[in-house]
């Protein structure tokens, strides 16, 4: 019995090695659950183009939008786990199971981590007419005027909404949420003075900050951003422990051979070390990460727990 078990185990191991040696034998499909042209799509196409060269097979970016990323995510969750269908994931992958009453996937059951590719910062920005010149001054202003000021976001449960909800919760302040259908119109209304503040993506907010149309009070990442090195993190500026990132990671359907996962991780990590890749990511306000599958898996689990607790305590429900 033991011999037969060992023979079976050896056969599985041999098959995995053979699979890795032959992989990839056809084009790969990288599903992006957003429309073309956005930050995640840009990252996917940048990494996909270099992967195509390194793997010797085309990496086709497939934009599958809708239902707050649930459509594209569901497609990958149900795909054959052979390494030929991958997902360029963002925070909703970890948040949606808590945000929606029913989703078509389970994070741990249906996906396996490859690597966290790149992350961009959230910035706490205000209209210049607001008297607050720092995060501490803003917190004091909001505490003195509960419910008087408003903030915009790309929609209920979106990255900006959750990042701002985390800020108000940790700072102990109150502000009125105004959801928009996308981050761009929210930023436009903030610039126009119809909103008071918001947590905006660095890529979107950067030109308005440099032109003086918006005032940035802090960055949501653990470390300061190289694009604004003088700007403190929100943890430094008055909300200890605060962290909210916009990340872009790569995952595959659960059951994808481990050797294939490792191969993809090594290739993506190598791409992220290339100077041209680093430069192009930096131009978009993104920092390369390239952590191991195990590290990214732990990060995903932590993100699901963190945002799941916030969604529950704040009573946030998807529209």
PDB file of C-alpha atoms in Angstrom:
ATOM      1  CA  UNK A   1       0.000   0.000   0.000  1.00  0.00           C
ATOM      2  CA  UNK A   2       2.774   2.428   0.998  1.00  0.00           C
ATOM      3  CA  UNK A   3       4.729   1.560  -2.147  1.00  0.00           C
ATOM      4  CA  UNK A   4       1.700   2.237  -4.338  1.00  0.00           C
ATOM      5  CA  UNK A   5       1.167   5.562  -2.520  1.00  0.00           C
ATOM      6  CA  UNK A   6       4.809   6.537  -3.072  1.00  0.00           C
ATOM      7  CA  UNK A   7       4.621   5.553  -6.726  1.00  0.00           C
ATOM      8  CA  UNK A   8       1.485   7.677  -7.100  1.00  0.00           C
ATOM      9  CA  UNK A   9       3.165  10.595  -5.383  1.00  0.00           C
ATOM     10  CA  UNK A  10       6.187  10.238  -7.640  1.00  0.00           C
ATOM     11  CA  UNK A  11       3.930  10.246 -10.692  1.00  0.00           C
ATOM     12  CA  UNK A  12       2.262  13.478  -9.573  1.00  0.00           C
ATOM     13  CA  UNK A  13       5.650  15.081  -8.923  1.00  0.00           C
ATOM     14  CA  UNK A  14       6.959  13.930 -12.295  1.00  0.00           C
ATOM     15  CA  UNK A  15       3.857  15.272 -14.028  1.00  0.00           C
ATOM     16  CA  UNK A  16       4.338  18.637 -12.293  1.00  0.00           C
ATOM     17  CA  UNK A  17       7.972  18.799 -13.451  1.00  0.00           C
ATOM     18  CA  UNK A  18       6.935  17.871 -16.990  1.00  0.00           C
ATOM     19  CA  UNK A  19       4.195  20.510 -16.915  1.00  0.00           C
ATOM     20  CA  UNK A  20       6.678  23.201 -15.828  1.00  0.00           C
ATOM     21  CA  UNK A  21       9.182  22.125 -18.485  1.00  0.00           C
ATOM     22  CA  UNK A  22       6.564  22.408 -21.251  1.00  0.00           C
ATOM     23  CA  UNK A  23       4.897  25.529 -19.903  1.00  0.00           C
ATOM     24  CA  UNK A  24       3.833  27.673 -21.606  1.00  0.00           C
ATOM     25  CA  UNK A  25       2.840  25.854 -24.776  1.00  0.00           C
ATOM     26  CA  UNK A  26       0.200  28.375 -25.872  1.00  0.00           C
ATOM     27  CA  UNK A  27      -0.814  32.029 -25.267  1.00  0.00           C
ATOM     28  CA  UNK A  28      -1.789  33.149 -21.767  1.00  0.00           C
ATOM     29  CA  UNK A  29      -4.897  35.113 -20.900  1.00  0.00           C
ATOM     30  CA  UNK A  30      -4.556  37.862 -18.291  1.00  0.00           C
ATOM     31  CA  UNK A  31      -8.021  38.978 -17.188  1.00  0.00           C
ATOM     32  CA  UNK A  32      -8.355  42.591 -16.045  1.00  0.00           C
ATOM     33  CA  UNK A  33     -11.701  43.241 -14.304  1.00  0.00           C
ATOM     34  CA  UNK A  34     -11.672  46.892 -15.400  1.00  0.00           C
ATOM     35  CA  UNK A  35     -12.036  48.751 -18.674  1.00  0.00           C
ATOM     36  CA  UNK A  36      -9.051  49.533 -20.866  1.00  0.00           C
ATOM     37  CA  UNK A  37      -6.976  52.611 -20.095  1.00  0.00           C
ATOM     38  CA  UNK A  38      -7.102  52.618 -16.315  1.00  0.00           C
ATOM     39  CA  UNK A  39      -4.236  52.115 -13.883  1.00  0.00           C
ATOM     40  CA  UNK A  40      -4.729  48.355 -13.492  1.00  0.00           C
ATOM     41  CA  UNK A  41      -5.047  47.873 -17.247  1.00  0.00           C
ATOM     42  CA  UNK A  42      -1.847  49.859 -17.777  1.00  0.00           C
ATOM     43  CA  UNK A  43       0.052  47.691 -15.293  1.00  0.00           C
ATOM     44  CA  UNK A  44      -1.314  44.502 -16.859  1.00  0.00           C
ATOM     45  CA  UNK A  45      -0.274  45.540 -20.374  1.00  0.00           C
ATOM     46  CA  UNK A  46       3.175  46.659 -19.241  1.00  0.00           C
ATOM     47  CA  UNK A  47       3.879  43.403 -17.395  1.00  0.00           C
ATOM     48  CA  UNK A  48       2.093  41.293 -20.015  1.00  0.00           C
ATOM     49  CA  UNK A  49       4.211  42.644 -22.855  1.00  0.00           C
ATOM     50  CA  UNK A  50       7.457  41.792 -21.082  1.00  0.00           C
ATOM     51  CA  UNK A  51       6.148  38.400 -19.965  1.00  0.00           C
ATOM     52  CA  UNK A  52       5.325  37.600 -23.593  1.00  0.00           C
ATOM     53  CA  UNK A  53       8.968  38.113 -24.505  1.00  0.00           C
ATOM     54  CA  UNK A  54      10.319  36.152 -21.552  1.00  0.00           C
ATOM     55  CA  UNK A  55       7.906  33.221 -21.869  1.00  0.00           C
ATOM     56  CA  UNK A  56       7.943  32.996 -25.656  1.00  0.00           C
ATOM     57  CA  UNK A  57       4.140  33.060 -25.739  1.00  0.00           C
ATOM     58  CA  UNK A  58       1.771  35.979 -26.102  1.00  0.00           C
ATOM     59  CA  UNK A  59       0.077  37.264 -22.952  1.00  0.00           C
ATOM     60  CA  UNK A  60      -3.336  38.535 -24.039  1.00  0.00           C
ATOM     61  CA  UNK A  61      -4.937  41.144 -21.775  1.00  0.00           C
ATOM     62  CA  UNK A  62      -8.693  40.489 -21.588  1.00  0.00           C
ATOM     63  CA  UNK A  63     -10.776  43.338 -20.094  1.00  0.00           C
ATOM     64  CA  UNK A  64     -13.878  41.897 -18.427  1.00  0.00           C
ATOM     65  CA  UNK A  65     -15.657  44.706 -16.623  1.00  0.00           C
ATOM     66  CA  UNK A  66     -18.779  44.888 -14.500  1.00  0.00           C
ATOM     67  CA  UNK A  67     -20.313  44.296 -11.075  1.00  0.00           C
ATOM     68  CA  UNK A  68     -17.443  45.909  -9.185  1.00  0.00           C
ATOM     69  CA  UNK A  69     -14.849  43.464 -10.636  1.00  0.00           C
ATOM     70  CA  UNK A  70     -17.017  40.401  -9.819  1.00  0.00           C
ATOM     71  CA  UNK A  71     -17.501  39.426 -13.477  1.00  0.00           C
ATOM     72  CA  UNK A  72     -13.819  39.247 -14.373  1.00  0.00           C
ATOM     73  CA  UNK A  73     -12.923  37.677 -11.044  1.00  0.00           C
ATOM     74  CA  UNK A  74     -15.592  34.999 -11.437  1.00  0.00           C
ATOM     75  CA  UNK A  75     -14.311  34.088 -14.892  1.00  0.00           C
ATOM     76  CA  UNK A  76     -10.849  33.330 -13.513  1.00  0.00           C
ATOM     77  CA  UNK A  77     -12.196  31.520 -10.429  1.00  0.00           C
ATOM     78  CA  UNK A  78     -13.987  29.084 -12.726  1.00  0.00           C
ATOM     79  CA  UNK A  79     -11.191  28.699 -15.279  1.00  0.00           C
ATOM     80  CA  UNK A  80      -9.175  25.531 -15.790  1.00  0.00           C
ATOM     81  CA  UNK A  81      -6.232  25.680 -13.319  1.00  0.00           C
ATOM     82  CA  UNK A  82      -3.494  25.144 -15.901  1.00  0.00           C
ATOM     83  CA  UNK A  83      -1.650  28.464 -15.715  1.00  0.00           C
ATOM     84  CA  UNK A  84      -3.144  29.845 -18.914  1.00  0.00           C
ATOM     85  CA  UNK A  85      -5.834  32.030 -17.311  1.00  0.00           C
ATOM     86  CA  UNK A  86      -4.647  34.587 -14.749  1.00  0.00           C
ATOM     87  CA  UNK A  87      -6.218  37.549 -12.948  1.00  0.00           C
ATOM     88  CA  UNK A  88      -4.759  40.996 -12.399  1.00  0.00           C
ATOM     89  CA  UNK A  89      -6.338  41.512  -8.999  1.00  0.00           C
ATOM     90  CA  UNK A  90      -6.891  44.652  -6.926  1.00  0.00           C
ATOM     91  CA  UNK A  91      -8.269  45.271  -3.394  1.00  0.00           C
ATOM     92  CA  UNK A  92     -11.872  44.305  -4.319  1.00  0.00           C
ATOM     93  CA  UNK A  93     -10.679  40.685  -4.633  1.00  0.00           C
ATOM     94  CA  UNK A  94     -10.248  40.680  -0.844  1.00  0.00           C
ATOM     95  CA  UNK A  95     -13.062  43.126  -0.016  1.00  0.00           C
ATOM     96  CA  UNK A  96     -15.990  41.930  -2.145  1.00  0.00           C
ATOM     97  CA  UNK A  97     -16.814  38.794  -0.105  1.00  0.00           C
ATOM     98  CA  UNK A  98     -17.562  41.076   2.869  1.00  0.00           C
ATOM     99  CA  UNK A  99     -19.167  43.835   0.816  1.00  0.00           C
ATOM    100  CA  UNK A 100     -21.660  41.731  -1.131  1.00  0.00           C
ATOM    101  CA  UNK A 101     -24.311  39.395   0.229  1.00  0.00           C
ATOM    102  CA  UNK A 102     -23.314  36.798  -2.354  1.00  0.00           C
ATOM    103  CA  UNK A 103     -20.220  36.398  -4.528  1.00  0.00           C
ATOM    104  CA  UNK A 104     -19.305  33.609  -6.934  1.00  0.00           C
ATOM    105  CA  UNK A 105     -15.907  32.894  -5.388  1.00  0.00           C
ATOM    106  CA  UNK A 106     -14.091  32.258  -2.140  1.00  0.00           C
ATOM    107  CA  UNK A 107     -10.682  33.923  -1.883  1.00  0.00           C
ATOM    108  CA  UNK A 108      -8.831  31.003  -0.287  1.00  0.00           C
ATOM    109  CA  UNK A 109     -10.780  28.203  -1.944  1.00  0.00           C
ATOM    110  CA  UNK A 110     -10.677  29.487  -5.523  1.00  0.00           C
ATOM    111  CA  UNK A 111      -7.385  31.374  -5.917  1.00  0.00           C
ATOM    112  CA  UNK A 112      -3.670  30.920  -5.433  1.00  0.00           C
ATOM    113  CA  UNK A 113      -1.327  33.903  -5.125  1.00  0.00           C
ATOM    114  CA  UNK A 114       1.487  34.522  -7.624  1.00  0.00           C
ATOM    115  CA  UNK A 115       2.860  37.932  -6.643  1.00  0.00           C
ATOM    116  CA  UNK A 116       1.861  41.438  -5.664  1.00  0.00           C
ATOM    117  CA  UNK A 117       3.030  43.359  -8.713  1.00  0.00           C
ATOM    118  CA  UNK A 118       2.828  47.049  -7.832  1.00  0.00           C
ATOM    119  CA  UNK A 119       1.097  49.479  -5.494  1.00  0.00           C
ATOM    120  CA  UNK A 120       0.119  53.121  -5.619  1.00  0.00           C
ATOM    121  CA  UNK A 121      -0.646  55.484  -2.801  1.00  0.00           C
ATOM    122  CA  UNK A 122      -3.902  56.970  -1.625  1.00  0.00           C
ATOM    123  CA  UNK A 123      -3.583  60.651  -0.790  1.00  0.00           C
ATOM    124  CA  UNK A 124      -5.793  62.559   1.601  1.00  0.00           C
ATOM    125  CA  UNK A 125      -6.560  65.700  -0.400  1.00  0.00           C
ATOM    126  CA  UNK A 126      -8.719  68.723   0.326  1.00  0.00           C
ATOM    127  CA  UNK A 127      -9.981  71.689  -1.633  1.00  0.00           C
ATOM    128  CA  UNK A 128      -7.654  74.691  -1.061  1.00  0.00           C
ATOM    129  CA  UNK A 129     -10.545  76.674   0.459  1.00  0.00           C
ATOM    130  CA  UNK A 130     -10.567  74.340   3.462  1.00  0.00           C
ATOM    131  CA  UNK A 131      -8.584  75.962   6.300  1.00  0.00           C
ATOM    132  CA  UNK A 132      -6.841  72.720   7.311  1.00  0.00           C
ATOM    133  CA  UNK A 133      -3.141  72.715   6.349  1.00  0.00           C
ATOM    134  CA  UNK A 134      -2.326  69.325   7.901  1.00  0.00           C
ATOM    135  CA  UNK A 135      -4.040  66.044   8.773  1.00  0.00           C
ATOM    136  CA  UNK A 136      -4.128  67.039  12.455  1.00  0.00           C
ATOM    137  CA  UNK A 137      -5.805  70.342  11.592  1.00  0.00           C
ATOM    138  CA  UNK A 138      -8.319  68.516   9.394  1.00  0.00           C
ATOM    139  CA  UNK A 139      -9.140  66.063  12.176  1.00  0.00           C
ATOM    140  CA  UNK A 140      -9.687  68.960  14.578  1.00  0.00           C
ATOM    141  CA  UNK A 141     -11.903  70.715  12.025  1.00  0.00           C
ATOM    142  CA  UNK A 142     -14.025  67.598  11.434  1.00  0.00           C
ATOM    143  CA  UNK A 143     -14.361  66.930  15.155  1.00  0.00           C
ATOM    144  CA  UNK A 144     -15.577  70.482  15.723  1.00  0.00           C
ATOM    145  CA  UNK A 145     -18.068  70.208  12.830  1.00  0.00           C
ATOM    146  CA  UNK A 146     -19.479  66.636  12.742  1.00  0.00           C
ATOM    147  CA  UNK A 147     -21.376  65.923   9.527  1.00  0.00           C
ATOM    148  CA  UNK A 148     -20.752  69.392   8.068  1.00  0.00           C
ATOM    149  CA  UNK A 149     -18.090  68.453   5.517  1.00  0.00           C
ATOM    150  CA  UNK A 150     -18.330  65.907   2.698  1.00  0.00           C
ATOM    151  CA  UNK A 151     -15.991  63.609   0.831  1.00  0.00           C
ATOM    152  CA  UNK A 152     -16.271  61.950  -2.552  1.00  0.00           C
ATOM    153  CA  UNK A 153     -15.339  58.506  -3.844  1.00  0.00           C
ATOM    154  CA  UNK A 154     -15.583  56.353  -6.957  1.00  0.00           C
ATOM    155  CA  UNK A 155     -18.576  54.558  -5.424  1.00  0.00           C
ATOM    156  CA  UNK A 156     -19.811  52.666  -2.383  1.00  0.00           C
ATOM    157  CA  UNK A 157     -17.253  50.055  -1.393  1.00  0.00           C
ATOM    158  CA  UNK A 158     -14.624  51.402  -3.789  1.00  0.00           C
ATOM    159  CA  UNK A 159     -10.999  51.830  -2.768  1.00  0.00           C
ATOM    160  CA  UNK A 160     -11.379  55.544  -2.050  1.00  0.00           C
ATOM    161  CA  UNK A 161     -14.538  55.034  -0.006  1.00  0.00           C
ATOM    162  CA  UNK A 162     -13.005  52.309   2.134  1.00  0.00           C
ATOM    163  CA  UNK A 163      -9.748  54.226   2.594  1.00  0.00           C
ATOM    164  CA  UNK A 164     -11.705  57.277   3.755  1.00  0.00           C
ATOM    165  CA  UNK A 165     -14.002  55.187   5.954  1.00  0.00           C
ATOM    166  CA  UNK A 166     -10.903  53.722   7.609  1.00  0.00           C
ATOM    167  CA  UNK A 167      -9.532  57.240   8.151  1.00  0.00           C
ATOM    168  CA  UNK A 168     -12.735  58.596   9.710  1.00  0.00           C
ATOM    169  CA  UNK A 169     -13.053  55.493  11.893  1.00  0.00           C
ATOM    170  CA  UNK A 170      -9.469  55.585  13.163  1.00  0.00           C
ATOM    171  CA  UNK A 171      -9.477  59.384  13.609  1.00  0.00           C
ATOM    172  CA  UNK A 172     -12.862  59.379  15.335  1.00  0.00           C
ATOM    173  CA  UNK A 173     -14.436  61.949  13.004  1.00  0.00           C
ATOM    174  CA  UNK A 174     -17.582  62.229  10.918  1.00  0.00           C
ATOM    175  CA  UNK A 175     -17.990  63.364   7.307  1.00  0.00           C
ATOM    176  CA  UNK A 176     -20.709  62.810   4.694  1.00  0.00           C
ATOM    177  CA  UNK A 177     -19.920  60.317   1.936  1.00  0.00           C
ATOM    178  CA  UNK A 178     -20.887  61.329  -1.608  1.00  0.00           C
ATOM    179  CA  UNK A 179     -20.443  58.362  -4.006  1.00  0.00           C
ATOM    180  CA  UNK A 180     -19.761  58.935  -7.712  1.00  0.00           C
ATOM    181  CA  UNK A 181     -19.654  56.621 -10.710  1.00  0.00           C
ATOM    182  CA  UNK A 182     -15.873  56.657 -10.959  1.00  0.00           C
ATOM    183  CA  UNK A 183     -12.977  58.475  -9.360  1.00  0.00           C
ATOM    184  CA  UNK A 184     -12.479  61.044 -12.138  1.00  0.00           C
ATOM    185  CA  UNK A 185     -15.830  62.857 -11.680  1.00  0.00           C
ATOM    186  CA  UNK A 186     -15.307  62.901  -7.904  1.00  0.00           C
ATOM    187  CA  UNK A 187     -11.895  64.537  -8.326  1.00  0.00           C
ATOM    188  CA  UNK A 188     -13.399  67.009 -10.814  1.00  0.00           C
ATOM    189  CA  UNK A 189     -16.019  68.066  -8.261  1.00  0.00           C
ATOM    190  CA  UNK A 190     -13.372  68.339  -5.547  1.00  0.00           C
ATOM    191  CA  UNK A 191     -11.276  70.592  -7.776  1.00  0.00           C
ATOM    192  CA  UNK A 192     -14.433  72.591  -8.535  1.00  0.00           C
ATOM    193  CA  UNK A 193     -15.173  73.084  -4.854  1.00  0.00           C
ATOM    194  CA  UNK A 194     -18.361  71.010  -4.746  1.00  0.00           C
ATOM    195  CA  UNK A 195     -16.613  68.534  -2.424  1.00  0.00           C
ATOM    196  CA  UNK A 196     -14.438  69.275   0.592  1.00  0.00           C
ATOM    197  CA  UNK A 197     -12.062  66.331   0.684  1.00  0.00           C
ATOM    198  CA  UNK A 198     -11.424  62.789  -0.471  1.00  0.00           C
ATOM    199  CA  UNK A 199      -8.940  59.959  -0.501  1.00  0.00           C
ATOM    200  CA  UNK A 200      -7.668  60.041  -4.072  1.00  0.00           C
ATOM    201  CA  UNK A 201      -5.320  57.842  -6.040  1.00  0.00           C
ATOM    202  CA  UNK A 202      -1.894  59.440  -6.376  1.00  0.00           C
ATOM    203  CA  UNK A 203      -1.915  59.014 -10.149  1.00  0.00           C
ATOM    204  CA  UNK A 204      -5.163  60.971 -10.483  1.00  0.00           C
ATOM    205  CA  UNK A 205      -4.443  63.619  -7.868  1.00  0.00           C
ATOM    206  CA  UNK A 206      -0.799  64.333  -8.712  1.00  0.00           C
ATOM    207  CA  UNK A 207      -1.288  66.969 -11.476  1.00  0.00           C
ATOM    208  CA  UNK A 208      -3.901  68.855  -9.427  1.00  0.00           C
ATOM    209  CA  UNK A 209      -1.620  68.949  -6.381  1.00  0.00           C
ATOM    210  CA  UNK A 210       1.324  70.272  -8.387  1.00  0.00           C
ATOM    211  CA  UNK A 211      -0.921  72.928  -9.981  1.00  0.00           C
ATOM    212  CA  UNK A 212      -2.254  74.045  -6.584  1.00  0.00           C
ATOM    213  CA  UNK A 213      -5.836  73.009  -7.345  1.00  0.00           C
ATOM    214  CA  UNK A 214      -5.768  70.502  -4.464  1.00  0.00           C
ATOM    215  CA  UNK A 215      -3.894  70.370  -1.165  1.00  0.00           C
ATOM    216  CA  UNK A 216      -2.469  67.013  -0.043  1.00  0.00           C
ATOM    217  CA  UNK A 217      -2.282  66.345   3.686  1.00  0.00           C
ATOM    218  CA  UNK A 218      -0.860  62.850   3.834  1.00  0.00           C
ATOM    219  CA  UNK A 219      -0.191  59.582   2.029  1.00  0.00           C
ATOM    220  CA  UNK A 220      -1.890  56.321   2.950  1.00  0.00           C
ATOM    221  CA  UNK A 221       1.073  53.989   2.527  1.00  0.00           C
ATOM    222  CA  UNK A 222       3.430  52.762   5.254  1.00  0.00           C
ATOM    223  CA  UNK A 223       6.320  54.677   3.711  1.00  0.00           C
ATOM    224  CA  UNK A 224       6.435  58.093   2.101  1.00  0.00           C
ATOM    225  CA  UNK A 225       6.068  58.208  -1.661  1.00  0.00           C
ATOM    226  CA  UNK A 226       9.125  59.132  -3.771  1.00  0.00           C
ATOM    227  CA  UNK A 227       6.921  61.446  -5.841  1.00  0.00           C
ATOM    228  CA  UNK A 228       6.221  63.633  -2.781  1.00  0.00           C
ATOM    229  CA  UNK A 229       9.020  62.773  -0.331  1.00  0.00           C
ATOM    230  CA  UNK A 230       8.232  65.794   1.846  1.00  0.00           C
ATOM    231  CA  UNK A 231       4.655  64.606   2.440  1.00  0.00           C
ATOM    232  CA  UNK A 232       4.131  62.641   5.678  1.00  0.00           C
ATOM    233  CA  UNK A 233       2.279  59.377   5.864  1.00  0.00           C
ATOM    234  CA  UNK A 234      -1.090  59.604   7.593  1.00  0.00           C
ATOM    235  CA  UNK A 235       0.343  57.398  10.320  1.00  0.00           C
ATOM    236  CA  UNK A 236       2.998  60.075  10.900  1.00  0.00           C
ATOM    237  CA  UNK A 237       0.534  62.927  10.497  1.00  0.00           C
ATOM    238  CA  UNK A 238      -1.928  62.019  13.226  1.00  0.00           C
ATOM    239  CA  UNK A 239      -3.504  58.603  12.641  1.00  0.00           C
ATOM    240  CA  UNK A 240      -1.051  56.008  14.035  1.00  0.00           C
ATOM    241  CA  UNK A 241      -1.246  52.632  12.305  1.00  0.00           C
ATOM    242  CA  UNK A 242      -3.169  53.920   9.298  1.00  0.00           C
ATOM    243  CA  UNK A 243      -2.455  52.148   5.998  1.00  0.00           C
ATOM    244  CA  UNK A 244      -4.558  51.842   2.837  1.00  0.00           C
ATOM    245  CA  UNK A 245      -2.902  50.877  -0.456  1.00  0.00           C
ATOM    246  CA  UNK A 246      -4.086  50.468  -4.021  1.00  0.00           C
ATOM    247  CA  UNK A 247      -2.329  47.290  -5.136  1.00  0.00           C
ATOM    248  CA  UNK A 248      -2.220  45.285  -8.351  1.00  0.00           C
ATOM    249  CA  UNK A 249      -1.433  41.603  -7.862  1.00  0.00           C
ATOM    250  CA  UNK A 250      -1.474  38.480  -9.981  1.00  0.00           C
ATOM    251  CA  UNK A 251      -3.403  35.357  -8.982  1.00  0.00           C
ATOM    252  CA  UNK A 252      -4.377  32.088 -10.662  1.00  0.00           C
ATOM    253  CA  UNK A 253      -7.177  29.562 -10.132  1.00  0.00           C
ATOM    254  CA  UNK A 254      -6.597  27.259  -7.161  1.00  0.00           C
ATOM    255  CA  UNK A 255      -5.109  23.968  -8.357  1.00  0.00           C
ATOM    256  CA  UNK A 256      -2.665  25.561 -10.797  1.00  0.00           C
ATOM    257  CA  UNK A 257       0.545  23.467 -10.585  1.00  0.00           C
ATOM    258  CA  UNK A 258       2.990  24.819  -8.026  1.00  0.00           C
ATOM    259  CA  UNK A 259       5.844  24.669 -10.540  1.00  0.00           C
ATOM    260  CA  UNK A 260       3.852  26.935 -12.878  1.00  0.00           C
ATOM    261  CA  UNK A 261       3.111  29.391 -10.075  1.00  0.00           C
ATOM    262  CA  UNK A 262       6.806  29.544  -9.203  1.00  0.00           C
ATOM    263  CA  UNK A 263       7.768  30.059 -12.845  1.00  0.00           C
ATOM    264  CA  UNK A 264       5.311  32.932 -13.228  1.00  0.00           C
ATOM    265  CA  UNK A 265       6.492  34.503  -9.987  1.00  0.00           C
ATOM    266  CA  UNK A 266      10.154  34.367 -11.064  1.00  0.00           C
ATOM    267  CA  UNK A 267       9.403  35.877 -14.463  1.00  0.00           C
ATOM    268  CA  UNK A 268       7.245  38.717 -13.094  1.00  0.00           C
ATOM    269  CA  UNK A 269       9.791  39.466 -10.359  1.00  0.00           C
ATOM    270  CA  UNK A 270      12.506  39.670 -13.018  1.00  0.00           C
ATOM    271  CA  UNK A 271      10.397  42.046 -15.124  1.00  0.00           C
ATOM    272  CA  UNK A 272       9.844  44.284 -12.093  1.00  0.00           C
ATOM    273  CA  UNK A 273      13.611  44.643 -11.633  1.00  0.00           C
ATOM    274  CA  UNK A 274      14.121  45.971 -15.143  1.00  0.00           C
ATOM    275  CA  UNK A 275      14.932  49.719 -15.145  1.00  0.00           C
ATOM    276  CA  UNK A 276      12.449  50.490 -17.931  1.00  0.00           C
ATOM    277  CA  UNK A 277       9.639  48.774 -16.032  1.00  0.00           C
ATOM    278  CA  UNK A 278      10.504  50.625 -12.840  1.00  0.00           C
ATOM    279  CA  UNK A 279      10.604  53.950 -14.695  1.00  0.00           C
ATOM    280  CA  UNK A 280       7.257  53.396 -16.392  1.00  0.00           C
ATOM    281  CA  UNK A 281       5.594  52.342 -13.154  1.00  0.00           C
ATOM    282  CA  UNK A 282       7.049  55.347 -11.320  1.00  0.00           C
ATOM    283  CA  UNK A 283       5.708  57.667 -14.009  1.00  0.00           C
ATOM    284  CA  UNK A 284       2.242  56.429 -13.107  1.00  0.00           C
ATOM    285  CA  UNK A 285       2.801  56.799  -9.384  1.00  0.00           C
ATOM    286  CA  UNK A 286       3.336  53.062  -8.859  1.00  0.00           C
ATOM    287  CA  UNK A 287       6.039  51.228  -6.943  1.00  0.00           C
ATOM    288  CA  UNK A 288       7.093  47.669  -7.932  1.00  0.00           C
ATOM    289  CA  UNK A 289       6.716  44.963  -5.283  1.00  0.00           C
ATOM    290  CA  UNK A 290       7.312  41.428  -6.612  1.00  0.00           C
ATOM    291  CA  UNK A 291       6.868  39.519  -3.347  1.00  0.00           C
ATOM    292  CA  UNK A 292       6.787  35.706  -3.180  1.00  0.00           C
ATOM    293  CA  UNK A 293       3.586  33.672  -3.578  1.00  0.00           C
ATOM    294  CA  UNK A 294       3.627  32.875   0.155  1.00  0.00           C
ATOM    295  CA  UNK A 295       4.105  36.533   1.102  1.00  0.00           C
ATOM    296  CA  UNK A 296       1.327  37.667  -1.216  1.00  0.00           C
ATOM    297  CA  UNK A 297      -1.009  34.946   0.118  1.00  0.00           C
ATOM    298  CA  UNK A 298      -0.464  36.230   3.666  1.00  0.00           C
ATOM    299  CA  UNK A 299      -1.060  39.792   2.495  1.00  0.00           C
ATOM    300  CA  UNK A 300      -4.341  38.842   0.803  1.00  0.00           C
ATOM    301  CA  UNK A 301      -5.542  37.116   3.953  1.00  0.00           C
ATOM    302  CA  UNK A 302      -4.650  40.165   6.049  1.00  0.00           C
ATOM    303  CA  UNK A 303      -6.405  42.508   3.596  1.00  0.00           C
ATOM    304  CA  UNK A 304      -9.571  40.384   3.653  1.00  0.00           C
ATOM    305  CA  UNK A 305      -9.620  40.447   7.452  1.00  0.00           C
ATOM    306  CA  UNK A 306      -8.874  44.153   7.764  1.00  0.00           C
ATOM    307  CA  UNK A 307     -11.435  45.398   5.256  1.00  0.00           C
ATOM    308  CA  UNK A 308     -13.995  42.776   6.220  1.00  0.00           C
ATOM    309  CA  UNK A 309     -13.986  44.100   9.787  1.00  0.00           C
ATOM    310  CA  UNK A 310     -14.315  47.702   8.572  1.00  0.00           C
ATOM    311  CA  UNK A 311     -17.216  46.872   6.240  1.00  0.00           C
ATOM    312  CA  UNK A 312     -19.029  45.152   9.091  1.00  0.00           C
ATOM    313  CA  UNK A 313     -18.450  47.775  11.784  1.00  0.00           C
ATOM    314  CA  UNK A 314     -19.192  50.700   9.427  1.00  0.00           C
ATOM    315  CA  UNK A 315     -22.274  48.986   7.994  1.00  0.00           C
ATOM    316  CA  UNK A 316     -21.097  49.446   4.394  1.00  0.00           C
ATOM    317  CA  UNK A 317     -23.184  47.624   1.798  1.00  0.00           C
ATOM    318  CA  UNK A 318     -22.663  47.457  -1.957  1.00  0.00           C
ATOM    319  CA  UNK A 319     -25.283  49.195  -4.061  1.00  0.00           C
TER     320      UNK A 319
END
